[in-house]
CSV table of N, CA, C and O in Angstrom, one decimal:
chain,number,residue,atom,x,y,z
A,277,UNK,N,89.2,90.7,102.5
A,277,UNK,CA,90.6,90.3,102.6
A,277,UNK,C,91.0,90.1,104.0
A,277,UNK,O,90.1,89.6,104.8
A,278,UNK,N,92.2,90.3,104.4
A,278,UNK,CA,92.7,90.1,105.8
A,278,UNK,C,93.0,91.4,106.4
A,278,UNK,O,93.7,92.2,105.8
A,279,UNK,N,92.6,91.6,107.7
A,279,UNK,CA,92.9,92.8,108.4
A,279,UNK,C,93.5,92.4,109.7
A,279,UNK,O,93.2,91.4,110.4
A,280,UNK,N,94.5,93.2,110.2
A,280,UNK,CA,95.2,93.1,111.4
A,280,UNK,C,95.0,94.4,112.2
A,280,UNK,O,95.3,95.5,111.7
A,281,UNK,N,94.5,94.3,113.4
A,281,UNK,CA,94.2,95.5,114.2
A,281,UNK,C,94.9,95.4,115.5
A,281,UNK,O,94.7,94.5,116.2
A,282,UNK,N,95.8,96.4,115.7
A,282,UNK,CA,96.6,96.4,117.0
A,282,UNK,C,95.9,97.4,118.0
A,282,UNK,O,95.2,98.3,117.6
A,283,UNK,N,96.3,97.1,119.2
A,283,UNK,CA,95.8,98.0,120.3
A,283,UNK,C,96.9,97.9,121.5
A,283,UNK,O,97.6,96.9,121.5
A,284,UNK,N,96.9,98.9,122.3
A,284,UNK,CA,97.6,98.8,123.5
A,284,UNK,C,98.8,99.7,123.6
A,284,UNK,O,99.5,99.7,124.6
A,285,UNK,N,99.2,100.5,122.6
A,285,UNK,CA,100.3,101.3,122.6
A,285,UNK,C,100.1,102.5,123.6
A,285,UNK,O,99.0,102.7,124.1
A,286,UNK,N,101.1,103.3,123.7
A,286,UNK,CA,100.9,104.5,124.5
A,286,UNK,C,102.3,105.0,125.1
A,286,UNK,O,103.3,104.6,124.7
A,287,UNK,N,102.2,105.9,126.1
A,287,UNK,CA,103.3,106.5,126.8
A,287,UNK,C,103.5,105.8,128.2
A,287,UNK,O,102.5,105.6,128.9
A,288,UNK,N,104.8,105.4,128.4
A,288,UNK,CA,105.1,104.8,129.7
A,288,UNK,C,106.5,105.2,130.1
A,288,UNK,O,107.3,105.6,129.3
A,289,UNK,N,106.7,105.3,131.4
A,289,UNK,CA,107.9,105.6,132.0
A,289,UNK,C,109.0,104.5,131.9
A,289,UNK,O,108.6,103.3,131.8
A,290,UNK,N,110.2,104.9,131.8
A,290,UNK,CA,111.3,103.8,131.8
A,290,UNK,C,111.0,102.8,133.0
A,290,UNK,O,110.8,103.2,134.2
A,291,UNK,N,111.2,101.5,132.7
A,291,UNK,CA,111.0,100.5,133.7
A,291,UNK,C,109.5,100.0,133.8
A,291,UNK,O,109.3,99.1,134.5
A,292,UNK,N,108.6,100.7,133.1
A,292,UNK,CA,107.3,100.3,133.2
A,292,UNK,C,106.9,99.2,132.2
A,292,UNK,O,107.8,98.6,131.5
A,293,UNK,N,105.6,98.9,132.1
A,293,UNK,CA,105.2,97.8,131.2
A,293,UNK,C,104.0,98.2,130.3
A,293,UNK,O,103.3,99.2,130.7
A,294,UNK,N,103.9,97.6,129.2
A,294,UNK,CA,102.8,97.8,128.3
A,294,UNK,C,102.5,96.4,127.7
A,294,UNK,O,103.4,95.5,127.6
A,295,UNK,N,101.2,96.3,127.2
A,295,UNK,CA,100.7,95.1,126.6
A,295,UNK,C,100.1,95.4,125.3
A,295,UNK,O,99.2,96.2,125.2
A,296,UNK,N,100.6,94.9,124.2
A,296,UNK,CA,100.1,95.1,122.9
A,296,UNK,C,99.3,93.9,122.5
A,296,UNK,O,99.7,92.7,122.7
A,297,UNK,N,98.2,94.1,121.8
A,297,UNK,CA,97.4,93.0,121.3
A,297,UNK,C,97.1,93.2,119.8
A,297,UNK,O,97.1,94.4,119.3
A,298,UNK,N,96.9,92.2,119.1
A,298,UNK,CA,96.7,92.2,117.7
A,298,UNK,C,95.7,91.1,117.3
A,298,UNK,O,95.9,90.0,117.7
A,299,UNK,N,94.7,91.5,116.6
A,299,UNK,CA,93.6,90.5,116.1
A,299,UNK,C,93.6,90.5,114.6
A,299,UNK,O,93.5,91.5,114.0
A,300,UNK,N,93.6,89.3,114.1
A,300,UNK,CA,93.5,89.1,112.6
A,300,UNK,C,92.1,88.6,112.3
A,300,UNK,O,91.6,87.8,113.0
A,301,UNK,N,91.6,89.2,111.2
A,301,UNK,CA,90.2,88.8,110.8
A,301,UNK,C,90.1,88.8,109.3
A,301,UNK,O,91.0,89.4,108.6
A,302,UNK,N,89.1,88.3,108.7
A,302,UNK,CA,88.8,88.3,107.3
A,302,UNK,C,88.9,87.0,106.7
A,302,UNK,O,88.6,86.0,107.3
A,303,UNK,N,89.4,86.9,105.4
A,303,UNK,CA,89.4,85.7,104.7
A,303,UNK,C,90.6,84.8,105.0
A,303,UNK,O,91.5,84.6,104.2
A,304,UNK,N,90.6,84.3,106.3
A,304,UNK,CA,91.7,83.6,106.8
A,304,UNK,C,91.4,82.1,106.7
A,304,UNK,O,90.4,81.7,107.4
A,305,UNK,N,92.2,81.3,106.0
A,305,UNK,CA,92.1,79.9,106.1
A,305,UNK,C,93.0,79.3,107.1
A,305,UNK,O,92.6,78.3,107.8
A,306,UNK,N,94.2,79.8,107.1
A,306,UNK,CA,95.2,79.4,108.1
A,306,UNK,C,96.2,80.5,108.3
A,306,UNK,O,96.4,81.3,107.5
A,307,UNK,N,96.8,80.4,109.5
A,307,UNK,CA,97.8,81.3,109.9
A,307,UNK,C,99.1,80.5,110.2
A,307,UNK,O,99.0,79.6,111.1
A,308,UNK,N,100.2,80.9,109.6
A,308,UNK,CA,101.5,80.2,110.0
A,308,UNK,C,102.0,80.9,111.2
A,308,UNK,O,101.8,80.5,112.3
A,309,UNK,N,102.8,81.9,111.0
A,309,UNK,CA,103.3,82.6,112.1
A,309,UNK,C,102.8,84.0,112.3
A,309,UNK,O,102.3,84.6,111.3
A,310,UNK,N,102.8,84.5,113.5
A,310,UNK,CA,102.4,85.8,113.8
A,310,UNK,C,103.5,86.5,114.6
A,310,UNK,O,104.3,85.8,115.3
A,311,UNK,N,103.6,87.8,114.6
A,311,UNK,CA,104.6,88.4,115.4
A,311,UNK,C,104.6,89.9,115.4
A,311,UNK,O,103.6,90.5,114.9
A,312,UNK,N,105.6,90.5,115.9
A,312,UNK,CA,105.8,91.9,115.9
A,312,UNK,C,107.1,92.4,115.4
A,312,UNK,O,108.2,91.8,115.7
A,313,UNK,N,107.1,93.5,114.7
A,313,UNK,CA,108.3,94.2,114.3
A,313,UNK,C,108.1,95.6,114.9
A,313,UNK,O,107.0,96.0,115.3
A,314,UNK,N,109.2,96.4,114.8
A,314,UNK,CA,109.1,97.8,115.3
A,314,UNK,C,110.0,98.6,114.4
A,314,UNK,O,111.0,98.1,113.8
A,315,UNK,N,109.7,99.9,114.4
A,315,UNK,CA,110.5,100.9,113.6
A,315,UNK,C,110.6,102.2,114.3
A,315,UNK,O,109.6,102.8,114.6
A,316,UNK,N,111.9,102.5,114.7
A,316,UNK,CA,112.1,103.8,115.3
A,316,UNK,C,112.5,104.8,114.3
A,316,UNK,O,112.9,104.4,113.2
A,317,UNK,N,112.3,106.1,114.6
A,317,UNK,CA,112.6,107.1,113.6
A,317,UNK,C,114.1,107.0,113.2
A,317,UNK,O,115.0,106.9,114.0
A,318,UNK,N,114.2,107.0,111.9
A,318,UNK,CA,115.6,107.0,111.3
A,318,UNK,C,116.2,105.6,111.3
A,318,UNK,O,117.4,105.5,110.9
A,319,UNK,N,115.5,104.6,111.7
A,319,UNK,CA,116.0,103.3,111.7
A,319,UNK,C,115.2,102.3,110.9
A,319,UNK,O,114.1,102.6,110.6
A,320,UNK,N,115.9,101.2,110.6
A,320,UNK,CA,115.1,100.2,109.8
A,320,UNK,C,114.1,99.4,110.7
A,320,UNK,O,114.4,99.3,111.9
A,321,UNK,N,113.1,98.8,110.1
A,321,UNK,CA,112.2,98.0,110.8
A,321,UNK,C,113.0,96.7,111.3
A,321,UNK,O,113.7,96.1,110.5
A,322,UNK,N,112.7,96.3,112.6
A,322,UNK,CA,113.4,95.2,113.1
A,322,UNK,C,112.4,94.2,113.7
A,322,UNK,O,111.4,94.6,114.3
A,323,UNK,N,112.8,93.0,113.8
A,323,UNK,CA,112.0,92.0,114.4
A,323,UNK,C,112.1,92.1,115.9
A,323,UNK,O,113.1,92.3,116.5
A,324,UNK,N,110.9,92.1,116.5
A,324,UNK,CA,110.8,92.1,118.0
A,324,UNK,C,110.6,90.7,118.5
A,324,UNK,O,111.3,90.2,119.3
A,325,UNK,N,109.5,90.0,118.0
A,325,UNK,CA,109.3,88.6,118.4
A,325,UNK,C,108.3,88.0,117.4
A,325,UNK,O,107.5,88.7,116.7
A,326,UNK,N,108.4,86.7,117.2
A,326,UNK,CA,107.5,86.0,116.3
A,326,UNK,C,107.3,84.6,116.9
A,326,UNK,O,108.1,84.1,117.7
A,327,UNK,N,106.1,84.0,116.6
A,327,UNK,CA,105.7,82.7,117.2
A,327,UNK,C,105.1,81.9,116.2
A,327,UNK,O,104.2,82.3,115.4
A,328,UNK,N,105.7,80.7,116.1
A,328,UNK,CA,105.0,79.6,115.3
A,328,UNK,C,104.9,78.4,116.3
A,328,UNK,O,104.3,78.6,117.3
A,329,UNK,N,105.6,77.3,115.9
A,329,UNK,CA,105.7,76.3,116.9
A,329,UNK,C,106.9,76.6,117.8
A,329,UNK,O,107.0,75.9,118.9
A,330,UNK,N,107.6,77.5,117.5
A,330,UNK,CA,108.7,78.1,118.3
A,330,UNK,C,108.6,79.6,118.5
A,330,UNK,O,107.8,80.2,117.8
A,331,UNK,N,109.4,80.1,119.4
A,331,UNK,CA,109.4,81.6,119.6
A,331,UNK,C,110.8,82.1,119.4
A,331,UNK,O,111.8,81.6,119.8
A,332,UNK,N,110.8,83.3,118.7
A,332,UNK,CA,112.1,84.0,118.5
A,332,UNK,C,111.9,85.4,118.9
A,332,UNK,O,110.9,86.0,118.7
A,333,UNK,N,112.9,85.9,119.6
A,333,UNK,CA,113.0,87.3,120.0
A,333,UNK,C,114.1,88.0,119.4
A,333,UNK,O,115.2,87.4,119.2
A,334,UNK,N,114.0,89.3,119.2
A,334,UNK,CA,115.1,90.1,118.9
A,334,UNK,C,116.1,90.2,120.1
A,334,UNK,O,115.6,90.1,121.2
A,335,UNK,N,117.4,90.3,119.8
A,335,UNK,CA,118.3,90.3,120.9
A,335,UNK,C,118.1,91.4,122.0
A,335,UNK,O,118.3,91.2,123.1
A,336,UNK,N,117.6,92.5,121.5
A,336,UNK,CA,117.5,93.7,122.4
A,336,UNK,C,116.3,93.5,123.3
A,336,UNK,O,116.2,94.3,124.3
A,337,UNK,N,115.4,92.6,123.1
A,337,UNK,CA,114.2,92.5,124.0
A,337,UNK,C,114.2,91.1,124.7
A,337,UNK,O,113.3,91.0,125.6
A,338,UNK,N,115.1,90.3,124.5
A,338,UNK,CA,115.2,89.0,125.2
A,338,UNK,C,115.2,89.2,126.7
A,338,UNK,O,115.9,90.0,127.2
A,339,UNK,N,114.3,88.4,127.4
A,339,UNK,CA,114.3,88.5,128.9
A,339,UNK,C,113.3,89.6,129.4
A,339,UNK,O,113.0,89.6,130.6
A,340,UNK,N,112.9,90.5,128.5
A,340,UNK,CA,112.0,91.5,128.9
A,340,UNK,C,110.6,91.5,128.3
A,340,UNK,O,109.6,91.8,128.9
A,341,UNK,N,110.5,91.0,127.0
A,341,UNK,CA,109.3,90.9,126.3
A,341,UNK,C,108.8,89.4,126.2
A,341,UNK,O,109.7,88.5,126.1
A,342,UNK,N,107.5,89.2,126.2
A,342,UNK,CA,107.0,87.9,126.1
A,342,UNK,C,105.8,87.9,125.0
A,342,UNK,O,104.9,88.7,125.1
A,343,UNK,N,105.9,87.0,124.0
A,343,UNK,CA,104.9,86.9,123.0
A,343,UNK,C,104.0,85.7,123.3
A,343,UNK,O,104.6,84.6,123.7
A,344,UNK,N,102.8,85.9,123.0
A,344,UNK,CA,101.9,84.7,123.2
A,344,UNK,C,100.8,84.8,122.0
A,344,UNK,O,100.6,85.8,121.5
A,345,UNK,N,100.1,83.7,121.9
A,345,UNK,CA,99.2,83.6,120.7
A,345,UNK,C,98.0,82.7,121.1
A,345,UNK,O,98.1,81.8,121.8
A,346,UNK,N,96.9,83.2,120.6
A,346,UNK,CA,95.6,82.4,120.8
A,346,UNK,C,95.2,82.0,119.4
A,346,UNK,O,94.6,82.8,118.7
A,347,UNK,N,95.4,80.7,119.1
A,347,UNK,CA,95.1,80.3,117.7
A,347,UNK,C,93.6,80.3,117.5
A,347,UNK,O,93.2,80.5,116.3
A,348,UNK,N,92.8,80.0,118.4
A,348,UNK,CA,91.4,79.9,118.2
A,348,UNK,C,90.8,81.3,117.9
A,348,UNK,O,89.8,81.4,117.2
A,349,UNK,N,91.4,82.3,118.4
A,349,UNK,CA,90.9,83.7,118.2
A,349,UNK,C,91.8,84.5,117.2
A,349,UNK,O,91.4,85.6,116.9
A,350,UNK,N,92.8,83.9,116.7
A,350,UNK,CA,93.7,84.6,115.7
A,350,UNK,C,94.3,85.9,116.3
A,350,UNK,O,94.3,86.9,115.6
A,351,UNK,N,94.7,85.7,117.5
A,351,UNK,CA,95.3,86.9,118.2
A,351,UNK,C,96.7,86.7,118.6
A,351,UNK,O,97.1,85.5,118.9
A,352,UNK,N,97.5,87.7,118.7
A,352,UNK,CA,98.9,87.6,119.3
A,352,UNK,C,99.0,88.8,120.2
A,352,UNK,O,98.6,89.9,119.9
A,353,UNK,N,99.7,88.5,121.3
A,353,UNK,CA,99.9,89.5,122.3
A,353,UNK,C,101.4,89.7,122.7
A,353,UNK,O,102.1,88.7,122.6
A,354,UNK,N,101.8,90.9,122.9
A,354,UNK,CA,103.2,91.2,123.3
A,354,UNK,C,103.2,91.9,124.7
A,354,UNK,O,102.8,93.0,124.8
A,355,UNK,N,103.7,91.2,125.7
A,355,UNK,CA,103.8,91.8,127.0
A,355,UNK,C,105.2,92.3,127.1
A,355,UNK,O,106.3,91.6,126.9
A,356,UNK,N,105.3,93.6,127.3
A,356,UNK,CA,106.6,94.3,127.3
A,356,UNK,C,106.9,94.8,128.7
A,356,UNK,O,106.1,95.6,129.3
A,357,UNK,N,107.9,94.3,129.4
A,357,UNK,CA,108.3,94.8,130.7
A,357,UNK,C,109.7,95.4,130.7
A,357,UNK,O,110.4,95.3,129.8
A,358,UNK,N,110.0,96.1,131.8
A,358,UNK,CA,111.3,96.8,132.0
A,358,UNK,C,111.6,97.6,130.7
A,358,UNK,O,112.7,97.5,130.1
A,359,UNK,N,110.6,98.4,130.3
A,359,UNK,CA,110.8,99.2,129.1
A,359,UNK,C,111.9,100.2,129.2
A,359,UNK,O,112.1,100.8,130.3
A,360,UNK,N,112.6,100.4,128.1
A,360,UNK,CA,113.7,101.4,128.0
A,360,UNK,C,113.4,102.5,127.0
A,360,UNK,O,112.6,102.2,126.1
A,361,UNK,N,114.0,103.6,127.1
A,361,UNK,CA,113.7,104.7,126.1
A,361,UNK,C,114.0,104.2,124.7
A,361,UNK,O,113.3,104.6,123.7
A,362,UNK,N,115.0,103.3,124.5
A,362,UNK,CA,115.3,102.8,123.2
A,362,UNK,C,114.3,101.8,122.6
A,362,UNK,O,114.4,101.4,121.5
A,363,UNK,N,113.3,101.5,123.5
A,363,UNK,CA,112.2,100.7,122.9
A,363,UNK,C,111.1,101.6,122.2
A,363,UNK,O,110.2,101.0,121.6
A,364,UNK,N,111.3,102.9,122.3
A,364,UNK,CA,110.4,103.8,121.7
A,364,UNK,C,110.4,103.5,120.1
A,364,UNK,O,111.4,103.6,119.5
A,365,UNK,N,109.2,103.3,119.6
A,365,UNK,CA,109.1,103.0,118.2
A,365,UNK,C,107.6,102.8,117.8
A,365,UNK,O,106.7,102.7,118.7
A,366,UNK,N,107.3,102.6,116.5
A,366,UNK,CA,106.0,102.2,116.1
A,366,UNK,C,106.1,100.7,116.0
A,366,UNK,O,107.0,100.1,115.4
A,367,UNK,N,105.2,100.0,116.6
A,367,UNK,CA,105.1,98.5,116.6
A,367,UNK,C,104.1,98.0,115.7
A,367,UNK,O,103.0,98.5,115.7
A,368,UNK,N,104.5,97.1,114.8
A,368,UNK,CA,103.6,96.6,113.8
A,368,UNK,C,103.4,95.1,114.0
A,368,UNK,O,104.4,94.3,114.2
A,369,UNK,N,102.1,94.7,114.0
A,369,UNK,CA,101.8,93.3,114.1
A,369,UNK,C,101.8,92.7,112.7
A,369,UNK,O,101.5,93.5,111.7
A,370,UNK,N,102.2,91.5,112.5
A,370,UNK,CA,102.1,90.9,111.2
A,370,UNK,C,101.7,89.4,111.4
A,370,UNK,O,101.8,88.8,112.4
A,371,UNK,N,101.2,88.9,110.3
A,371,UNK,CA,100.8,87.5,110.2
A,371,UNK,C,101.0,86.9,108.9
A,371,UNK,O,100.7,87.6,107.8
A,372,UNK,N,101.5,85.7,108.8
A,372,UNK,CA,101.6,85.0,107.5
A,372,UNK,C,100.4,84.1,107.4
A,372,UNK,O,100.2,83.2,108.1
A,373,UNK,N,99.5,84.5,106.4
A,373,UNK,CA,98.1,84.1,106.3
A,373,UNK,C,98.0,83.3,105.0
A,373,UNK,O,98.4,83.8,103.9
A,374,UNK,N,97.2,82.2,105.0
A,374,UNK,CA,96.7,81.6,103.8
A,374,UNK,C,95.3,82.0,103.6
A,374,UNK,O,94.4,81.7,104.4
A,375,UNK,N,95.1,82.9,102.6
A,375,UNK,CA,93.8,83.5,102.3
A,375,UNK,C,92.9,82.6,101.6
A,375,UNK,O,93.3,81.9,100.6
A,376,UNK,N,91.7,82.6,102.0
A,376,UNK,CA,90.6,81.8,101.3
A,376,UNK,C,90.2,82.5,100.0
A,376,UNK,O,89.3,81.9,99.3
A,377,UNK,N,90.7,83.7,99.8
A,377,UNK,CA,90.3,84.4,98.6
A,377,UNK,C,91.4,84.3,97.5
A,377,UNK,O,91.1,83.9,96.4
A,378,UNK,N,92.6,84.6,97.9
A,378,UNK,CA,93.8,84.5,97.0
A,378,UNK,C,94.3,83.1,96.9
A,378,UNK,O,95.0,82.7,95.9
A,379,UNK,N,94.0,82.3,97.9
A,379,UNK,CA,94.4,80.9,97.9
A,379,UNK,C,95.9,80.7,97.9
A,379,UNK,O,96.6,80.0,97.1
A,380,UNK,N,96.6,81.6,98.6
A,380,UNK,CA,98.0,81.6,98.7
A,380,UNK,C,98.5,82.2,100.1
A,380,UNK,O,97.7,82.8,100.7
A,381,UNK,N,99.8,82.0,100.4
A,381,UNK,CA,100.4,82.5,101.6
A,381,UNK,C,100.9,84.0,101.3
A,381,UNK,O,101.6,84.2,100.3
A,382,UNK,N,100.6,84.9,102.2
A,382,UNK,CA,101.0,86.2,102.1
A,382,UNK,C,101.2,86.8,103.5
A,382,UNK,O,100.6,86.4,104.5
A,383,UNK,N,102.1,87.8,103.6
A,383,UNK,CA,102.3,88.5,104.9
A,383,UNK,C,101.4,89.7,105.0
A,383,UNK,O,101.3,90.5,104.0
A,384,UNK,N,100.7,89.8,106.1
A,384,UNK,CA,99.7,91.0,106.3
A,384,UNK,C,100.2,91.8,107.5
A,384,UNK,O,100.7,91.2,108.5
A,385,UNK,N,100.1,93.1,107.4
A,385,UNK,CA,100.6,93.9,108.5
A,385,UNK,C,99.4,94.8,109.1
A,385,UNK,O,98.5,95.2,108.3
A,386,UNK,N,99.6,95.1,110.3
A,386,UNK,CA,98.7,96.0,110.9
A,386,UNK,C,99.1,97.5,110.6
A,386,UNK,O,100.1,97.7,110.0
A,387,UNK,N,98.3,98.5,111.1
A,387,UNK,CA,98.6,99.9,110.8
A,387,UNK,C,99.7,100.4,111.7
A,387,UNK,O,100.3,101.5,111.4
A,388,UNK,N,100.0,99.7,112.8
A,388,UNK,CA,101.1,100.2,113.7
A,388,UNK,C,100.5,100.9,114.9
A,388,UNK,O,99.5,101.6,114.8
A,389,UNK,N,101.2,100.8,116.0
A,389,UNK,CA,100.8,101.4,117.3
A,389,UNK,C,102.1,102.0,117.9
A,389,UNK,O,103.1,101.4,118.0
A,390,UNK,N,102.0,103.3,118.3
A,390,UNK,CA,103.1,104.0,118.9
A,390,UNK,C,103.3,103.6,120.3
A,390,UNK,O,102.4,103.6,121.1
A,391,UNK,N,104.6,103.2,120.6
A,391,UNK,CA,105.0,103.0,122.0
A,391,UNK,C,106.1,104.1,122.3
A,391,UNK,O,107.1,104.1,121.6
A,392,UNK,N,105.9,104.9,123.3
A,392,UNK,CA,106.9,105.8,123.7
A,392,UNK,C,107.3,105.6,125.2
A,392,UNK,O,106.4,105.6,126.1
A,393,UNK,N,108.6,105.5,125.4
A,393,UNK,CA,109.1,105.3,126.7
A,393,UNK,C,109.9,106.5,127.1
A,393,UNK,O,111.0,106.8,126.5
A,394,UNK,N,109.4,107.2,128.1
A,394,UNK,CA,109.9,108.5,128.4
A,394,UNK,C,109.5,108.9,129.8
A,394,UNK,O,108.4,108.7,130.2
A,395,UNK,N,110.4,109.6,130.5
A,395,UNK,CA,110.0,110.2,131.8
A,395,UNK,C,109.6,111.6,131.7
A,395,UNK,O,109.2,112.2,132.7
């Protein structure tokens, strides 16, 4: 099937930076868009950023976060700068993949990586 593996989470002080990476592998014929969502305790999951031929950011991260993608490697990266305590959440990578097994488009998710912004 399709697997997404994230890396790069951790603890950082306010104003600091972190870089998240996600690699998709498995029965991938094509990937449409890739991106990141996050979920803080007691809150709904929200869009952080996604990239296709265009890039969309959640309002709360515009100007601070940058998403990039390597189509040849099926990877997506999220550079997070000027981090705030309210950025604390579990960050989930996702990809809309056309599987060579199921022969259809589906959304696949990573297991999540914790980002904690605290002094």
